[in-house]
Amino acid sequence: MSNSTKEQLRYRRHQRIRAKVSGTSSRPRLVVFRSLQHISAQLVDDTSGHTLASASSLKLKKSKTTTSAKEVGLTLAKIAQAAKIETCVFDRNGYLYHGRVKQFAEGAREGGLKF
């Protein structure tokens, strides 16, 4: 095993993902950020460098577990539908597709986003 830290390994995974995934105005990139206590996400148009929509568990008054991650996904999907965004490209930001990231993605899909 190398001397890389967890953050460095996640950053390398993120760089591999970003080499393949890019968002446009018609199909923005849905990027997820997971901290120890919260989860946040935003829809980004990489061609213009603008954030089209965002949601975070900081605004929720619920627990900071997978249930709040699903709520954030539903909230972001509702905001995206109001902005007339139906499809996007999922960027898991180097995190494994497991736990809170997976629950967020399922919540966004339930809310109507297609990716």
PDB file of C-alpha atoms in Angstrom:
ATOM      1  CA  MET A   1       0.000   0.000   0.000  1.00  0.00           C
ATOM      2  CA  SER A   2       1.243   3.478  -0.786  1.00  0.00           C
ATOM      3  CA  ASN A   3       1.688   6.318   1.668  1.00  0.00           C
ATOM      4  CA  SER A   4      -1.288   8.210   0.242  1.00  0.00           C
ATOM      5  CA  THR A   5      -3.960   9.479   2.590  1.00  0.00           C
ATOM      6  CA  LYS A   6      -7.668   8.842   2.152  1.00  0.00           C
ATOM      7  CA  GLU A   7      -8.143  12.374   0.832  1.00  0.00           C
ATOM      8  CA  GLN A   8      -5.390  11.948  -1.755  1.00  0.00           C
ATOM      9  CA  LEU A   9      -6.878   8.673  -2.961  1.00  0.00           C
ATOM     10  CA  ARG A  10     -10.345  10.252  -3.235  1.00  0.00           C
ATOM     11  CA  TYR A  11      -8.845  13.179  -5.144  1.00  0.00           C
ATOM     12  CA  ARG A  12      -7.214  10.766  -7.624  1.00  0.00           C
ATOM     13  CA  ARG A  13     -10.523   8.955  -8.139  1.00  0.00           C
ATOM     14  CA  HIS A  14     -12.202  12.335  -8.629  1.00  0.00           C
ATOM     15  CA  GLN A  15      -9.653  13.313 -11.288  1.00  0.00           C
ATOM     16  CA  ARG A  16     -10.317  10.063 -13.194  1.00  0.00           C
ATOM     17  CA  ILE A  17     -14.054  10.713 -13.075  1.00  0.00           C
ATOM     18  CA  ARG A  18     -13.716  14.367 -14.159  1.00  0.00           C
ATOM     19  CA  ALA A  19     -11.644  13.328 -17.171  1.00  0.00           C
ATOM     20  CA  LYS A  20     -14.739  11.536 -18.486  1.00  0.00           C
ATOM     21  CA  VAL A  21     -17.648  13.551 -17.030  1.00  0.00           C
ATOM     22  CA  SER A  22     -18.501  17.116 -18.003  1.00  0.00           C
ATOM     23  CA  GLY A  23     -21.737  19.067 -17.725  1.00  0.00           C
ATOM     24  CA  THR A  24     -23.439  21.244 -20.315  1.00  0.00           C
ATOM     25  CA  SER A  25     -26.373  23.618 -20.058  1.00  0.00           C
ATOM     26  CA  SER A  26     -28.736  20.990 -21.477  1.00  0.00           C
ATOM     27  CA  ARG A  27     -27.277  18.164 -19.355  1.00  0.00           C
ATOM     28  CA  PRO A  28     -25.485  19.569 -16.278  1.00  0.00           C
ATOM     29  CA  ARG A  29     -23.164  17.685 -13.952  1.00  0.00           C
ATOM     30  CA  LEU A  30     -24.689  16.643 -10.613  1.00  0.00           C
ATOM     31  CA  VAL A  31     -21.793  16.807  -8.159  1.00  0.00           C
ATOM     32  CA  VAL A  32     -22.094  15.500  -4.580  1.00  0.00           C
ATOM     33  CA  PHE A  33     -20.042  16.592  -1.582  1.00  0.00           C
ATOM     34  CA  ARG A  34     -20.116  14.548   1.591  1.00  0.00           C
ATOM     35  CA  SER A  35     -18.692  15.832   4.859  1.00  0.00           C
ATOM     36  CA  LEU A  36     -18.682  13.985   8.153  1.00  0.00           C
ATOM     37  CA  GLN A  37     -22.041  15.391   9.216  1.00  0.00           C
ATOM     38  CA  HIS A  38     -23.733  16.778   6.093  1.00  0.00           C
ATOM     39  CA  ILE A  39     -24.203  16.206   2.393  1.00  0.00           C
ATOM     40  CA  SER A  40     -24.620  18.796  -0.337  1.00  0.00           C
ATOM     41  CA  ALA A  41     -25.012  18.714  -4.087  1.00  0.00           C
ATOM     42  CA  GLN A  42     -25.220  21.080  -7.015  1.00  0.00           C
ATOM     43  CA  LEU A  43     -25.993  21.023 -10.715  1.00  0.00           C
ATOM     44  CA  VAL A  44     -23.096  22.624 -12.584  1.00  0.00           C
ATOM     45  CA  ASP A  45     -22.815  23.816 -16.189  1.00  0.00           C
ATOM     46  CA  ASP A  46     -19.097  23.315 -16.876  1.00  0.00           C
ATOM     47  CA  THR A  47     -19.122  25.143 -20.220  1.00  0.00           C
ATOM     48  CA  SER A  48     -20.090  28.440 -18.588  1.00  0.00           C
ATOM     49  CA  GLY A  49     -18.891  27.628 -15.069  1.00  0.00           C
ATOM     50  CA  HIS A  50     -22.235  28.358 -13.390  1.00  0.00           C
ATOM     51  CA  THR A  51     -24.154  26.525 -10.686  1.00  0.00           C
ATOM     52  CA  LEU A  52     -27.714  26.008 -11.870  1.00  0.00           C
ATOM     53  CA  ALA A  53     -29.210  24.532  -8.666  1.00  0.00           C
ATOM     54  CA  SER A  54     -28.020  23.398  -5.255  1.00  0.00           C
ATOM     55  CA  ALA A  55     -29.282  21.704  -2.103  1.00  0.00           C
ATOM     56  CA  SER A  56     -27.762  20.838   1.258  1.00  0.00           C
ATOM     57  CA  SER A  57     -28.608  18.995   4.447  1.00  0.00           C
ATOM     58  CA  LEU A  58     -27.633  22.128   6.377  1.00  0.00           C
ATOM     59  CA  LYS A  59     -31.085  23.518   5.568  1.00  0.00           C
ATOM     60  CA  LEU A  60     -32.847  20.400   6.830  1.00  0.00           C
ATOM     61  CA  LYS A  61     -33.802  19.994  10.482  1.00  0.00           C
ATOM     62  CA  LYS A  62     -33.550  16.205  10.325  1.00  0.00           C
ATOM     63  CA  SER A  63     -30.881  13.734  11.327  1.00  0.00           C
ATOM     64  CA  LYS A  64     -27.621  13.709   9.439  1.00  0.00           C
ATOM     65  CA  THR A  65     -27.835  10.136   8.170  1.00  0.00           C
ATOM     66  CA  THR A  66     -28.823   8.398   4.959  1.00  0.00           C
ATOM     67  CA  THR A  67     -32.414   9.574   5.400  1.00  0.00           C
ATOM     68  CA  SER A  68     -31.329  13.200   5.192  1.00  0.00           C
ATOM     69  CA  ALA A  69     -29.231  12.349   2.109  1.00  0.00           C
ATOM     70  CA  LYS A  70     -32.355  11.021   0.399  1.00  0.00           C
ATOM     71  CA  GLU A  71     -34.256  14.181   1.399  1.00  0.00           C
ATOM     72  CA  VAL A  72     -31.511  16.344  -0.131  1.00  0.00           C
ATOM     73  CA  GLY A  73     -31.803  14.317  -3.362  1.00  0.00           C
ATOM     74  CA  LEU A  74     -35.559  14.855  -3.479  1.00  0.00           C
ATOM     75  CA  THR A  75     -35.122  18.577  -2.746  1.00  0.00           C
ATOM     76  CA  LEU A  76     -32.530  19.032  -5.488  1.00  0.00           C
ATOM     77  CA  ALA A  77     -34.739  17.178  -7.979  1.00  0.00           C
ATOM     78  CA  LYS A  78     -37.633  19.509  -7.143  1.00  0.00           C
ATOM     79  CA  ILE A  79     -35.417  22.596  -7.608  1.00  0.00           C
ATOM     80  CA  ALA A  80     -34.099  21.168 -10.893  1.00  0.00           C
ATOM     81  CA  GLN A  81     -37.606  20.569 -12.204  1.00  0.00           C
ATOM     82  CA  ALA A  82     -38.478  24.177 -11.388  1.00  0.00           C
ATOM     83  CA  ALA A  83     -35.432  25.205 -13.461  1.00  0.00           C
ATOM     84  CA  LYS A  84     -36.620  22.868 -16.279  1.00  0.00           C
ATOM     85  CA  ILE A  85     -33.705  20.435 -15.909  1.00  0.00           C
ATOM     86  CA  GLU A  86     -34.665  16.793 -16.459  1.00  0.00           C
ATOM     87  CA  THR A  87     -31.414  14.981 -17.242  1.00  0.00           C
ATOM     88  CA  CYS A  88     -27.946  15.275 -15.747  1.00  0.00           C
ATOM     89  CA  VAL A  89     -24.597  13.482 -15.448  1.00  0.00           C
ATOM     90  CA  PHE A  90     -23.824  12.064 -11.994  1.00  0.00           C
ATOM     91  CA  ASP A  91     -20.427  12.954 -10.497  1.00  0.00           C
ATOM     92  CA  ARG A  92     -19.853  11.093  -7.242  1.00  0.00           C
ATOM     93  CA  ASN A  93     -16.779  13.248  -6.571  1.00  0.00           C
ATOM     94  CA  GLY A  94     -14.458  10.314  -5.872  1.00  0.00           C
ATOM     95  CA  TYR A  95     -16.689   8.840  -3.162  1.00  0.00           C
ATOM     96  CA  LEU A  96     -17.784   5.231  -3.388  1.00  0.00           C
ATOM     97  CA  TYR A  97     -21.348   4.691  -4.626  1.00  0.00           C
ATOM     98  CA  HIS A  98     -22.471   3.431  -1.239  1.00  0.00           C
ATOM     99  CA  GLY A  99     -24.306   4.694   1.829  1.00  0.00           C
ATOM    100  CA  ARG A 100     -25.192   8.380   1.779  1.00  0.00           C
ATOM    101  CA  VAL A 101     -24.086   8.927  -1.821  1.00  0.00           C
ATOM    102  CA  LYS A 102     -26.264   6.036  -3.012  1.00  0.00           C
ATOM    103  CA  GLN A 103     -29.259   7.238  -0.969  1.00  0.00           C
ATOM    104  CA  PHE A 104     -28.830  10.749  -2.394  1.00  0.00           C
ATOM    105  CA  ALA A 105     -28.806   9.367  -5.955  1.00  0.00           C
ATOM    106  CA  GLU A 106     -31.908   7.266  -5.305  1.00  0.00           C
ATOM    107  CA  GLY A 107     -33.694  10.297  -3.860  1.00  0.00           C
ATOM    108  CA  ALA A 108     -32.795  12.411  -6.893  1.00  0.00           C
ATOM    109  CA  ARG A 109     -34.068   9.675  -9.215  1.00  0.00           C
ATOM    110  CA  GLU A 110     -37.324   9.411  -7.226  1.00  0.00           C
ATOM    111  CA  GLY A 111     -37.723  13.172  -7.566  1.00  0.00           C
ATOM    112  CA  GLY A 112     -37.584  12.904 -11.352  1.00  0.00           C
ATOM    113  CA  LEU A 113     -33.960  13.497 -12.364  1.00  0.00           C
ATOM    114  CA  LYS A 114     -32.623  11.109 -15.004  1.00  0.00           C
ATOM    115  CA  PHE A 115     -28.979  10.029 -14.963  1.00  0.00           C
TER     116      PHE A 115
END
